[in-house]
mmCIF file of C-alpha atoms and ligand atoms in Angstrom:
data_model
loop_
_atom_site.group_PDB
_atom_site.id
_atom_site.type_symbol
_atom_site.label_atom_id
_atom_site.label_comp_id
_atom_site.label_asym_id
_atom_site.label_seq_id
_atom_site.Cartn_x
_atom_site.Cartn_y
_atom_site.Cartn_z
ATOM 1 C CA MET Y 181 -0.079 -0.211 0.188
ATOM 2 C CA SER Y 182 1.349 3.468 -0.888
ATOM 3 C CA ALA Y 183 0.547 7.018 -0.330
ATOM 4 C CA ASN Y 184 -2.815 8.122 -2.257
ATOM 5 C CA ARG Y 185 -3.445 11.857 -3.303
ATOM 6 C CA ARG Y 186 -6.760 11.527 -2.072
ATOM 7 C CA GLU Y 187 -6.971 9.838 1.087
ATOM 8 C CA VAL Y 188 -6.812 12.242 3.854
ATOM 9 C CA ILE Y 189 -6.248 11.755 7.695
ATOM 10 C CA LEU Y 190 -8.651 14.496 9.570
ATOM 11 C CA GLY Y 191 -7.139 14.851 13.072
ATOM 12 C CA VAL Y 192 -9.677 16.181 15.488
ATOM 13 C CA GLY Y 193 -8.120 17.766 18.676
ATOM 14 C CA ALA Y 194 -10.187 18.751 21.925
ATOM 15 C CA GLY Y 195 -11.639 22.011 21.117
ATOM 16 C CA ILE Y 196 -15.259 23.110 20.766
ATOM 17 C CA ALA Y 197 -14.548 24.054 17.337
ATOM 18 C CA ALA Y 198 -14.244 19.961 16.962
ATOM 19 C CA TYR Y 199 -18.223 20.413 15.646
ATOM 20 C CA LYS Y 200 -17.123 22.669 12.925
ATOM 21 C CA SER Y 201 -15.163 19.712 11.400
ATOM 22 C CA ALA Y 202 -18.262 17.603 10.779
ATOM 23 C CA ASP Y 203 -19.003 20.661 8.337
ATOM 24 C CA LEU Y 204 -15.575 20.315 6.875
ATOM 25 C CA LEU Y 205 -15.502 16.496 6.687
ATOM 26 C CA ARG Y 206 -18.856 17.167 4.402
ATOM 27 C CA ARG Y 207 -16.601 19.956 2.335
ATOM 28 C CA LEU Y 208 -13.586 17.730 2.118
ATOM 29 C CA HIS Y 209 -15.938 14.624 0.573
ATOM 30 C CA ASP Y 210 -17.118 17.360 -2.150
ATOM 31 C CA ARG Y 211 -14.010 18.216 -3.127
ATOM 32 C CA GLY Y 212 -13.322 14.370 -4.016
ATOM 33 C CA TYR Y 213 -11.140 13.239 -1.073
ATOM 34 C CA TYR Y 214 -11.380 10.317 1.082
ATOM 35 C CA VAL Y 215 -11.290 10.592 4.681
ATOM 36 C CA THR Y 216 -10.402 8.848 7.736
ATOM 37 C CA VAL Y 217 -11.367 11.084 11.160
ATOM 38 C CA VAL Y 218 -8.437 10.212 13.881
ATOM 39 C CA PRO Y 219 -9.884 11.763 16.871
ATOM 40 C CA THR Y 220 -8.204 12.528 20.060
ATOM 41 C CA PRO Y 221 -9.314 10.654 22.860
ATOM 42 C CA SER Y 222 -10.230 13.924 24.632
ATOM 43 C CA SER Y 223 -11.942 15.238 21.970
ATOM 44 C CA LEU Y 224 -14.660 12.965 21.858
ATOM 45 C CA ASN Y 225 -16.103 14.653 24.689
ATOM 46 C CA PHE Y 226 -16.941 17.413 22.264
ATOM 47 C CA VAL Y 227 -17.716 15.129 19.419
ATOM 48 C CA GLY Y 228 -18.564 11.201 19.575
ATOM 49 C CA ALA Y 229 -16.660 8.739 17.366
ATOM 50 C CA ALA Y 230 -20.465 7.940 16.249
ATOM 51 C CA THR Y 231 -20.848 10.846 14.653
ATOM 52 C CA TRP Y 232 -17.533 10.592 12.636
ATOM 53 C CA GLU Y 233 -17.928 6.922 11.936
ATOM 54 C CA ALA Y 234 -21.682 7.809 10.460
ATOM 55 C CA LEU Y 235 -19.996 11.011 8.716
ATOM 56 C CA SER Y 236 -17.107 9.546 7.160
ATOM 57 C CA GLY Y 237 -18.593 6.035 6.813
ATOM 58 C CA ARG Y 238 -15.261 4.434 8.335
ATOM 59 C CA PRO Y 239 -14.203 3.789 11.584
ATOM 60 C CA ALA Y 240 -12.719 6.266 13.885
ATOM 61 C CA LEU Y 241 -9.825 5.477 15.896
ATOM 62 C CA THR Y 242 -8.295 6.907 18.431
ATOM 63 C CA GLN Y 243 -6.069 4.379 20.203
ATOM 64 C CA VAL Y 244 -3.448 2.276 19.127
ATOM 65 C CA TRP Y 245 -4.747 -0.687 20.847
ATOM 66 C CA GLU Y 246 -7.852 -0.584 18.793
ATOM 67 C CA SER Y 247 -7.754 -2.964 15.857
ATOM 68 C CA VAL Y 248 -4.150 -4.062 17.138
ATOM 69 C CA HIS Y 249 -3.952 -6.830 14.503
ATOM 70 C CA GLN Y 250 -4.553 -4.292 11.482
ATOM 71 C CA VAL Y 251 -1.622 -1.970 13.161
ATOM 72 C CA ALA Y 252 -3.523 1.099 12.512
ATOM 73 C CA HIS Y 253 -0.810 2.980 13.305
ATOM 74 C CA ILE Y 254 1.243 2.157 10.468
ATOM 75 C CA SER Y 255 -0.999 1.312 7.696
ATOM 76 C CA LEU Y 256 -3.268 4.305 7.888
ATOM 77 C CA ALA Y 257 -0.166 6.325 7.742
ATOM 78 C CA LYS Y 258 1.447 4.936 5.045
ATOM 79 C CA ASN Y 259 -2.259 5.240 2.998
ATOM 80 C CA ALA Y 260 -2.667 8.789 3.770
ATOM 81 C CA GLY Y 261 -1.564 11.220 1.069
ATOM 82 C CA PHE Y 262 -2.483 14.297 3.348
ATOM 83 C CA PHE Y 263 -2.888 15.448 6.973
ATOM 84 C CA ILE Y 264 -5.046 18.026 8.104
ATOM 85 C CA ILE Y 265 -5.931 18.690 11.691
ATOM 86 C CA ALA Y 266 -8.798 20.588 12.558
ATOM 87 C CA PRO Y 267 -9.197 21.599 15.351
ATOM 88 C CA ALA Y 268 -5.822 21.753 17.163
ATOM 89 C CA THR Y 269 -5.476 22.669 20.511
ATOM 90 C CA ALA Y 270 -2.582 24.094 22.468
ATOM 91 C CA ASP Y 271 -1.940 20.732 24.078
ATOM 92 C CA LEU Y 272 -2.075 18.880 20.395
ATOM 93 C CA ILE Y 273 0.163 21.122 18.971
ATOM 94 C CA ALA Y 274 3.014 21.035 21.664
ATOM 95 C CA ARG Y 275 2.676 17.235 21.740
ATOM 96 C CA ILE Y 276 3.436 17.184 17.726
ATOM 97 C CA ALA Y 277 6.323 19.708 18.340
ATOM 98 C CA VAL Y 278 7.866 17.682 21.053
ATOM 99 C CA GLY Y 279 7.289 14.355 18.786
ATOM 100 C CA ARG Y 280 4.699 12.765 21.431
ATOM 101 C CA ALA Y 281 3.211 9.359 20.423
ATOM 102 C CA ASP Y 282 0.429 8.884 23.058
ATOM 103 C CA ASP Y 283 -2.258 8.322 20.768
ATOM 104 C CA LEU Y 284 -3.407 7.275 17.469
ATOM 105 C CA LEU Y 285 -3.030 10.754 16.128
ATOM 106 C CA THR Y 286 0.334 11.581 17.331
ATOM 107 C CA ASN Y 287 1.467 8.062 16.391
ATOM 108 C CA LEU Y 288 0.340 8.933 12.836
ATOM 109 C CA VAL Y 289 2.056 12.268 12.699
ATOM 110 C CA LEU Y 290 5.486 10.805 13.585
ATOM 111 C CA SER Y 291 5.376 7.719 11.189
ATOM 112 C CA SER Y 292 4.227 9.540 8.163
ATOM 113 C CA ASP Y 293 6.210 12.069 6.198
ATOM 114 C CA VAL Y 294 3.162 13.478 4.179
ATOM 115 C CA ALA Y 295 2.479 17.148 3.719
ATOM 116 C CA LYS Y 296 0.416 17.963 7.097
ATOM 117 C CA MET Y 297 -1.902 21.265 7.867
ATOM 118 C CA ILE Y 298 -2.816 22.515 10.941
ATOM 119 C CA VAL Y 299 -5.676 24.357 11.983
ATOM 120 C CA PRO Y 300 -5.655 25.836 15.602
ATOM 121 C CA ALA Y 301 -8.458 26.824 17.577
ATOM 122 C CA MET Y 302 -8.118 27.970 21.091
ATOM 123 C CA HIS Y 303 -8.415 31.123 23.523
ATOM 124 C CA PRO Y 304 -6.528 34.057 22.484
ATOM 125 C CA ASN Y 305 -4.504 33.736 25.521
ATOM 126 C CA MET Y 306 -3.021 30.538 24.766
ATOM 127 C CA TRP Y 307 -2.719 31.267 21.207
ATOM 128 C CA ASN Y 308 -0.421 34.321 22.283
ATOM 129 C CA ASN Y 309 1.579 32.521 25.046
ATOM 130 C CA ALA Y 310 5.294 32.009 24.340
ATOM 131 C CA ALA Y 311 5.269 28.255 24.638
ATOM 132 C CA THR Y 312 2.468 27.966 22.068
ATOM 133 C CA LYS Y 313 4.037 30.358 19.772
ATOM 134 C CA ALA Y 314 7.691 28.356 20.163
ATOM 135 C CA ASN Y 315 5.529 25.314 19.357
ATOM 136 C CA VAL Y 316 4.259 26.861 16.342
ATOM 137 C CA GLU Y 317 7.502 28.291 15.005
ATOM 138 C CA THR Y 318 9.268 25.091 15.261
ATOM 139 C CA LEU Y 319 6.250 22.722 13.682
ATOM 140 C CA ARG Y 320 6.567 25.812 10.932
ATOM 141 C CA ALA Y 321 10.013 25.219 10.434
ATOM 142 C CA ARG Y 322 9.980 21.232 9.805
ATOM 143 C CA GLY Y 323 7.517 22.150 7.012
ATOM 144 C CA PHE Y 324 3.669 22.258 8.791
ATOM 145 C CA ILE Y 325 1.376 24.367 7.122
ATOM 146 C CA ILE Y 326 -0.119 26.370 9.956
ATOM 147 C CA MET Y 327 -3.145 28.665 9.302
ATOM 148 C CA GLU Y 328 -3.659 31.986 11.535
ATOM 149 C CA PRO Y 329 -6.855 31.460 13.571
ATOM 150 C CA ASP Y 330 -9.679 34.100 12.952
ATOM 151 C CA THR Y 331 -10.112 37.305 15.294
ATOM 152 C CA GLY Y 332 -13.348 37.690 16.887
ATOM 153 C CA ARG Y 333 -15.617 36.479 19.551
ATOM 154 C CA LEU Y 334 -14.971 33.242 21.370
ATOM 155 C CA THR Y 335 -17.125 30.954 22.939
ATOM 156 C CA GLY Y 336 -17.563 32.993 26.343
ATOM 157 C CA SER Y 337 -17.388 36.474 26.061
ATOM 158 C CA ASP Y 338 -14.054 36.718 25.770
ATOM 159 C CA SER Y 339 -12.968 38.012 21.944
ATOM 160 C CA GLY Y 340 -9.555 38.055 20.043
ATOM 161 C CA GLN Y 341 -7.744 35.788 18.046
ATOM 162 C CA GLY Y 342 -8.314 32.138 18.213
ATOM 163 C CA ARG Y 343 -11.471 31.609 16.227
ATOM 164 C CA PHE Y 344 -11.637 28.869 13.974
ATOM 165 C CA PRO Y 345 -11.366 29.775 10.447
ATOM 166 C CA GLU Y 346 -14.143 29.199 8.210
ATOM 167 C CA VAL Y 347 -14.851 26.244 6.440
ATOM 168 C CA SER Y 348 -14.797 27.710 2.923
ATOM 169 C CA ARG Y 349 -11.122 29.377 3.882
ATOM 170 C CA ILE Y 350 -9.812 25.914 5.699
ATOM 171 C CA VAL Y 351 -10.785 23.681 2.233
ATOM 172 C CA GLU Y 352 -9.370 26.703 -0.004
ATOM 173 C CA GLU Y 353 -6.144 26.264 1.978
ATOM 174 C CA PHE Y 354 -5.739 22.515 1.879
ATOM 175 C CA ASP Y 355 -6.182 22.321 -1.810
ATOM 176 C CA SER Y 356 -3.591 24.529 -2.462
ATOM 177 C CA MET Y 357 -1.604 22.307 -0.410
ATOM 178 C CA THR Y 358 -2.524 19.112 -2.051
ATOM 179 C CA GLY Y 359 -2.035 20.728 -5.653
ATOM 180 C CA ASN Y 360 -5.721 20.356 -6.100
ATOM 181 C CA THR Y 361 -5.351 22.129 -9.621
ATOM 182 C CA GLN Y 362 -8.894 22.458 -10.867
ATOM 183 C CA ASP Y 363 -8.026 22.358 -14.299
ATOM 184 C CA PHE Y 364 -11.349 21.017 -15.090
ATOM 185 C CA THR Y 365 -13.512 23.643 -13.934
ATOM 186 C CA GLY Y 366 -16.516 24.723 -16.211
ATOM 187 C CA ARG Y 367 -16.152 21.270 -17.816
ATOM 188 C CA LYS Y 368 -18.769 18.781 -18.034
ATOM 189 C CA ILE Y 369 -17.672 15.037 -17.913
ATOM 190 C CA LEU Y 370 -20.408 12.260 -18.321
ATOM 191 C CA ILE Y 371 -19.241 9.233 -16.745
ATOM 192 C CA ALA Y 372 -21.451 5.340 -17.385
ATOM 193 C CA ALA Y 373 -20.048 2.926 -15.391
ATOM 194 C CA GLY Y 374 -21.053 -0.427 -13.484
ATOM 195 C CA GLY Y 375 -22.552 -3.304 -15.391
ATOM 196 C CA THR Y 376 -26.154 -3.346 -16.836
ATOM 197 C CA ARG Y 377 -28.545 -6.182 -16.040
ATOM 198 C CA GLU Y 378 -30.771 -7.414 -18.963
ATOM 199 C CA ALA Y 379 -34.168 -8.747 -17.795
ATOM 200 C CA ILE Y 380 -34.915 -12.055 -18.061
ATOM 201 C CA ASP Y 381 -37.929 -12.402 -15.854
ATOM 202 C CA PRO Y 382 -38.803 -10.485 -12.991
ATOM 203 C CA VAL Y 383 -36.529 -12.736 -10.841
ATOM 204 C CA ARG Y 384 -33.253 -13.667 -13.567
ATOM 205 C CA PHE Y 385 -31.336 -11.334 -15.126
ATOM 206 C CA ILE Y 386 -27.715 -11.185 -17.843
ATOM 207 C CA GLY Y 387 -25.217 -9.400 -16.046
ATOM 208 C CA ASN Y 388 -21.351 -9.158 -15.382
ATOM 209 C CA ARG Y 389 -18.798 -8.921 -12.782
ATOM 210 C CA SER Y 390 -18.422 -5.055 -13.371
ATOM 211 C CA SER Y 391 -18.191 -3.559 -9.598
ATOM 212 C CA GLY Y 392 -18.381 -0.100 -10.723
ATOM 213 C CA LYS Y 393 -15.202 1.067 -8.602
ATOM 214 C CA GLN Y 394 -13.259 2.436 -11.204
ATOM 215 C CA GLY Y 395 -16.246 4.631 -12.212
ATOM 216 C CA ILE Y 396 -15.863 5.682 -8.208
ATOM 217 C CA SER Y 397 -12.461 6.503 -8.817
ATOM 218 C CA LEU Y 398 -13.216 8.667 -11.956
ATOM 219 C CA ALA Y 399 -15.759 10.579 -10.767
ATOM 220 C CA ARG Y 400 -13.916 11.731 -7.443
ATOM 221 C CA ALA Y 401 -10.803 12.727 -9.458
ATOM 222 C CA ALA Y 402 -13.032 14.720 -12.055
ATOM 223 C CA GLN Y 403 -14.768 16.217 -9.292
ATOM 224 C CA LEU Y 404 -11.146 16.926 -7.352
ATOM 225 C CA ARG Y 405 -10.461 18.450 -10.608
ATOM 226 C CA GLY Y 406 -13.601 20.901 -10.679
ATOM 227 C CA ALA Y 407 -15.576 19.175 -12.722
ATOM 228 C CA ASP Y 408 -19.346 19.082 -13.322
ATOM 229 C CA VAL Y 409 -19.887 15.049 -12.689
ATOM 230 C CA TYR Y 410 -22.210 13.391 -14.137
ATOM 231 C CA LEU Y 411 -22.933 9.652 -13.482
ATOM 232 C CA VAL Y 412 -24.508 7.268 -15.135
ATOM 233 C CA ALA Y 413 -24.394 4.351 -12.357
ATOM 234 C CA ALA Y 414 -25.528 0.546 -13.610
ATOM 235 C CA ASN Y 415 -26.082 -1.704 -10.430
ATOM 236 C CA MET Y 416 -23.098 -0.224 -8.539
ATOM 237 C CA ASP Y 417 -23.138 1.181 -5.121
ATOM 238 C CA THR Y 418 -22.741 4.870 -5.037
ATOM 239 C CA SER Y 419 -23.228 5.761 -1.189
ATOM 240 C CA THR Y 420 -19.260 7.035 -1.169
ATOM 241 C CA LEU Y 421 -20.065 10.159 -3.560
ATOM 242 C CA ASP Y 422 -21.335 13.244 -2.380
ATOM 243 C CA GLY Y 423 -22.216 16.548 -4.712
ATOM 244 C CA ILE Y 424 -22.434 14.524 -7.802
ATOM 245 C CA SER Y 425 -25.644 14.175 -10.151
ATOM 246 C CA ILE Y 426 -25.854 10.562 -10.241
ATOM 247 C CA THR Y 427 -28.476 8.363 -12.787
ATOM 248 C CA HIS Y 428 -29.326 4.939 -11.532
ATOM 249 C CA VAL Y 429 -30.042 2.511 -14.816
ATOM 250 C CA GLU Y 430 -30.361 -1.141 -14.862
ATOM 251 C CA SER Y 431 -30.417 -1.925 -18.460
ATOM 252 C CA ALA Y 432 -28.522 -1.303 -21.648
ATOM 253 C CA ARG Y 433 -31.437 0.982 -23.206
ATOM 254 C CA GLU Y 434 -31.583 2.986 -20.145
ATOM 255 C CA MET Y 435 -28.054 3.700 -19.992
ATOM 256 C CA GLN Y 436 -28.419 4.918 -23.665
ATOM 257 C CA GLN Y 437 -31.418 6.861 -22.921
ATOM 258 C CA ALA Y 438 -29.215 8.489 -20.398
ATOM 259 C CA LEU Y 439 -26.204 9.316 -22.091
ATOM 260 C CA GLN Y 440 -28.191 10.401 -24.859
ATOM 261 C CA ARG Y 441 -29.926 13.258 -22.629
ATOM 262 C CA ASP Y 442 -26.192 14.409 -21.342
ATOM 263 C CA PHE Y 443 -23.812 13.516 -24.109
ATOM 264 C CA PRO Y 444 -24.482 17.151 -26.138
ATOM 265 C CA SER Y 445 -23.661 19.287 -23.153
ATOM 266 C CA SER Y 446 -20.676 17.329 -22.351
ATOM 267 C CA ASP Y 447 -16.756 17.914 -23.152
ATOM 268 C CA VAL Y 448 -15.617 14.103 -21.934
ATOM 269 C CA LEU Y 449 -17.435 11.061 -22.077
ATOM 270 C CA ILE Y 450 -15.863 8.082 -20.068
ATOM 271 C CA MET Y 451 -17.853 5.117 -20.860
ATOM 272 C CA CYS Y 452 -16.192 2.687 -18.216
ATOM 273 C CA ALA Y 453 -19.382 0.741 -17.706
ATOM 274 C CA ALA Y 454 -19.412 -3.291 -18.982
ATOM 275 C CA VAL Y 455 -22.637 -2.739 -21.254
ATOM 276 C CA ALA Y 456 -24.553 -6.171 -21.934
ATOM 277 C CA ASP Y 457 -23.829 -7.028 -25.441
ATOM 278 C CA ALA Y 458 -27.305 -8.786 -25.679
ATOM 279 C CA ARG Y 459 -30.341 -8.940 -24.241
ATOM 280 C CA PRO Y 460 -33.155 -11.476 -23.895
ATOM 281 C CA VAL Y 461 -35.568 -10.654 -26.994
ATOM 282 C CA GLN Y 462 -38.661 -10.901 -24.767
ATOM 283 C CA THR Y 463 -38.813 -10.284 -20.641
ATOM 284 C CA LEU Y 464 -41.574 -12.261 -19.164
ATOM 285 C CA ALA Y 465 -43.799 -10.849 -16.741
ATOM 286 C CA ASP Y 466 -43.755 -14.505 -14.666
ATOM 287 C CA LYS Y 467 -40.965 -16.541 -13.394
ATOM 288 C CA ILE Y 468 -40.248 -18.932 -15.924
ATOM 289 C CA LYS Y 469 -40.660 -22.657 -14.206
ATOM 290 C CA LYS Y 470 -37.406 -24.556 -13.787
ATOM 291 C CA ALA Y 471 -38.354 -27.194 -16.178
ATOM 292 C CA LEU Y 472 -39.052 -24.619 -18.921
ATOM 293 C CA PHE Y 473 -35.883 -22.756 -18.319
ATOM 294 C CA THR Y 474 -33.549 -23.959 -21.051
ATOM 295 C CA SER Y 475 -32.919 -21.482 -23.576
ATOM 296 C CA ILE Y 476 -33.333 -17.718 -24.056
ATOM 297 C CA GLU Y 477 -33.461 -16.326 -26.956
ATOM 298 C CA LEU Y 478 -31.066 -13.098 -27.326
ATOM 299 C CA GLU Y 479 -30.798 -10.254 -29.498
ATOM 300 C CA PRO Y 480 -27.931 -7.501 -29.944
ATOM 301 C CA ASN Y 481 -27.716 -4.268 -27.825
ATOM 302 C CA PRO Y 482 -26.767 -0.881 -29.289
ATOM 303 C CA ASP Y 483 -23.347 -0.130 -28.925
ATOM 304 C CA LEU Y 484 -24.122 2.767 -26.922
ATOM 305 C CA LEU Y 485 -20.268 4.225 -27.285
ATOM 306 C CA ALA Y 486 -19.989 3.656 -30.931
ATOM 307 C CA GLU Y 487 -23.602 5.484 -31.225
ATOM 308 C CA LEU Y 488 -22.378 8.404 -29.445
ATOM 309 C CA ALA Y 489 -19.217 8.906 -30.953
ATOM 310 C CA SER Y 490 -21.042 9.158 -34.627
ATOM 311 C CA THR Y 491 -22.925 12.346 -33.293
ATOM 312 C CA LYS Y 492 -19.858 13.721 -31.485
ATOM 313 C CA VAL Y 493 -18.932 17.499 -31.882
ATOM 314 C CA GLN Y 494 -16.352 18.546 -29.585
ATOM 315 C CA GLN Y 495 -16.200 15.933 -26.758
ATOM 316 C CA VAL Y 496 -13.046 13.648 -26.013
ATOM 317 C CA LEU Y 497 -13.989 9.899 -26.083
ATOM 318 C CA ILE Y 498 -12.754 7.378 -23.426
ATOM 319 C CA GLY Y 499 -13.515 3.540 -23.647
ATOM 320 C CA PHE Y 500 -12.272 0.723 -21.610
ATOM 321 C CA ALA Y 501 -11.914 -2.766 -23.106
ATOM 322 C CA ALA Y 502 -11.516 -5.467 -20.877
ATOM 323 C CA GLU Y 503 -9.940 -8.675 -22.698
ATOM 324 C CA THR Y 504 -8.630 -12.210 -21.436
ATOM 325 C CA LYS Y 505 -6.129 -12.674 -24.512
ATOM 326 C CA ASP Y 506 -5.013 -10.621 -27.352
ATOM 327 C CA HIS Y 507 -5.695 -7.556 -25.562
ATOM 328 C CA LEU Y 508 -3.639 -5.298 -27.227
ATOM 329 C CA GLU Y 509 -4.535 -6.237 -31.161
ATOM 330 C CA SER Y 510 -8.422 -5.994 -30.032
ATOM 331 C CA ALA Y 511 -7.902 -2.581 -28.083
ATOM 332 C CA ARG Y 512 -6.086 -0.996 -31.345
ATOM 333 C CA ALA Y 513 -9.470 -2.146 -33.538
ATOM 334 C CA LYS Y 514 -11.865 -0.815 -30.799
ATOM 335 C CA LEU Y 515 -9.979 2.716 -30.462
ATOM 336 C CA LYS Y 516 -10.272 2.979 -34.307
ATOM 337 C CA ALA Y 517 -13.713 1.399 -34.810
ATOM 338 C CA LYS Y 518 -15.517 3.363 -32.048
ATOM 339 C CA ALA Y 519 -13.867 6.527 -33.209
ATOM 340 C CA LEU Y 520 -12.094 7.201 -29.642
ATOM 341 C CA ASP Y 521 -9.482 9.357 -28.345
ATOM 342 C CA ILE Y 522 -8.172 7.121 -25.773
ATOM 343 C CA ILE Y 523 -9.268 3.524 -24.657
ATOM 344 C CA TYR Y 524 -7.511 1.399 -21.441
ATOM 345 C CA VAL Y 525 -7.391 -2.093 -21.612
ATOM 346 C CA ASN Y 526 -7.538 -4.287 -18.754
ATOM 347 C CA ASP Y 527 -5.978 -7.975 -18.589
ATOM 348 C CA VAL Y 528 -8.877 -9.972 -16.665
ATOM 349 C CA SER Y 529 -7.944 -12.976 -17.389
ATOM 350 C CA ASN Y 530 -8.027 -15.243 -14.162
ATOM 351 C CA GLY Y 531 -10.770 -12.902 -13.241
ATOM 352 C CA ALA Y 532 -8.653 -10.356 -12.314
ATOM 353 C CA ILE Y 533 -9.255 -6.587 -11.578
ATOM 354 C CA PHE Y 534 -13.013 -7.017 -11.169
ATOM 355 C CA GLY Y 535 -13.815 -5.756 -7.574
ATOM 356 C CA LYS Y 536 -10.537 -4.865 -6.775
ATOM 357 C CA ASP Y 537 -8.698 -1.520 -5.722
ATOM 358 C CA VAL Y 538 -5.656 -1.661 -8.244
ATOM 359 C CA THR Y 539 -5.505 -2.450 -11.984
ATOM 360 C CA HIS Y 540 -2.943 -3.454 -14.785
ATOM 361 C CA GLY Y 541 -3.613 -2.831 -18.339
ATOM 362 C CA THR Y 542 -2.359 0.009 -21.254
ATOM 363 C CA ILE Y 543 -3.304 3.208 -22.394
ATOM 364 C CA LEU Y 544 -3.844 4.017 -25.936
ATOM 365 C CA LEU Y 545 -4.099 7.068 -27.319
ATOM 366 C CA ARG Y 546 -5.335 8.086 -31.100
ATOM 367 C CA ASN Y 547 -2.053 9.347 -31.919
ATOM 368 C CA GLY Y 548 -0.793 5.316 -31.770
ATOM 369 C CA GLU Y 549 0.799 6.199 -28.427
ATOM 370 C CA GLU Y 550 0.651 3.114 -25.784
ATOM 371 C CA ILE Y 551 1.440 3.641 -22.304
ATOM 372 C CA ALA Y 552 1.562 0.194 -20.469
ATOM 373 C CA LEU Y 553 0.641 0.342 -16.862
ATOM 374 C CA LYS Y 554 2.141 -2.522 -14.489
ATOM 375 C CA GLU Y 555 -0.055 -1.983 -11.127
ATOM 376 C CA VAL Y 556 -1.496 0.846 -10.446
ATOM 377 C CA SER Y 557 -4.688 2.076 -8.070
ATOM 378 C CA LYS Y 558 -7.738 2.655 -9.710
ATOM 379 C CA ASP Y 559 -7.394 6.062 -8.550
ATOM 380 C CA ALA Y 560 -4.409 6.491 -9.904
ATOM 381 C CA LEU Y 561 -5.375 5.380 -13.561
ATOM 382 C CA ALA Y 562 -8.289 7.993 -13.258
ATOM 383 C CA ASP Y 563 -5.870 10.527 -12.904
ATOM 384 C CA LEU Y 564 -3.548 9.803 -15.902
ATOM 385 C CA LEU Y 565 -6.650 9.470 -18.078
ATOM 386 C CA LEU Y 566 -7.892 12.846 -17.171
ATOM 387 C CA ASP Y 567 -4.458 14.342 -18.026
ATOM 388 C CA HIS Y 568 -4.670 12.591 -21.345
ATOM 389 C CA ALA Y 569 -8.659 13.569 -22.128
ATOM 390 C CA LYS Y 570 -7.249 17.564 -20.602
ATOM 391 C CA ARG Y 571 -4.483 17.535 -23.171
ATOM 392 C CA GLN Y 572 -7.157 16.756 -26.388
ATOM 393 C CA LEU Y 573 -9.397 19.335 -24.905
ATOM 394 C CA GLY Y 574 -6.681 21.729 -25.244
HETATM 395 O O1 C5P A 835 -17.570 -4.325 -25.147
HETATM 396 P P1 C5P A 835 -16.327 -3.708 -25.754
HETATM 397 O O2 C5P A 835 -15.203 -4.408 -25.469
HETATM 398 O O3 C5P A 835 -16.816 -3.514 -27.237
HETATM 399 O O4 C5P A 835 -16.628 -2.582 -25.029
HETATM 400 C C1 C5P A 835 -15.380 -1.263 -25.466
HETATM 401 C C2 C5P A 835 -16.287 -0.087 -24.850
HETATM 402 O O5 C5P A 835 -17.533 0.011 -25.521
HETATM 403 C C3 C5P A 835 -16.299 0.158 -23.402
HETATM 404 O O6 C5P A 835 -16.056 1.400 -23.389
HETATM 405 C C4 C5P A 835 -18.025 0.080 -23.137
HETATM 406 O O7 C5P A 835 -18.363 0.610 -21.999
HETATM 407 C C5 C5P A 835 -18.370 0.346 -24.707
HETATM 408 N N1 C5P A 835 -19.540 -0.789 -24.801
HETATM 409 C C6 C5P A 835 -20.985 0.120 -24.893
HETATM 410 N N2 C5P A 835 -22.208 -0.594 -25.524
HETATM 411 C C7 C5P A 835 -22.160 -1.851 -25.775
HETATM 412 C C8 C5P A 835 -20.889 -2.392 -25.475
HETATM 413 C C9 C5P A 835 -19.689 -1.775 -25.092
HETATM 414 O O8 C5P A 835 -20.946 1.604 -25.110
HETATM 415 N N3 C5P A 835 -23.345 -2.530 -26.329
#
């Protein structure tokens, strides 16, 4: 497992502003980040683990003694691309500055060398205290990005510098640290993902093994880069996506309708859906009896991608292929036949890739360039494909 630039650790310290980090977490999701919340034990007095787990959809561990068999303080640190610690109390800043490792969060900070941002929030007397000032200076000198707290009214009647900054300002600063370039701002990206199902009767269907994971990675990556993302999702779990327009479909013909509606106004179409090549000539209203269930008459489905390609104006078209043999030859043929700009071919022999987080295959470009990928995460592939799409968009 290696660091993933979309994976973020949100450390939460024991300040009253912890409740504002619930909103921060949502905004980070909207920007396409995957977030694991690591609260300090005393912060749970303000916001409980249940809130973090519900909002992030992931466990919220506080101690190295939980899930010991998974060695969380090392595995989480290895996977994280960035840290954001918000709110950070004077005590948490002090513990990080001296290199303590007395809870999971400080363990993670010590064992990871990725970029880290700290958002302090405390009483002005504590922020202006010489000890805190020295600790902040020490951490800045070590490369931590430390935001200046806002000035204004505090929780009690006092006012001064120490307020938790506006969430929008925190997200802006965080994006600039992560290098979130927003190079697709104002662009509409249409993605079809998952696997279509063709009904045989009310119970049975013709389907395939596509999990939709690559589509989730693409939607997240495009969103993170500022695109307006429209996802046509066939029989896949989209519960981790926020802020994306999703149309759920079941069959190839439903997918065709959704794509025809959104394609003309799109800049990029990414077809990573596994579309059933054929459908039953008839869908029966009643379940077929076992004894009669011996054959199904099929007719071909339209090739959605080829059809859309024939109506394209300026859109960049990206196709996917899954092959068990001769994958390069058939991908080259599909790139031409479907008039695509880019195709990615997965080698799916032995059931590899379906439902996994990593893929291996080759990106083929219209100009004949071919880029072989050994074993990359589906997130990384998503960014690579978007890089190529960006070049073709000009
Ligand atoms: O199935 P095939 O290998 O031809 O798929 C290549 C590309 O064409 C994929 O991007 C897939 O989503 C798309 N396709 C389609 N309509 C079909 C079959 C495939 O759009 N009926």
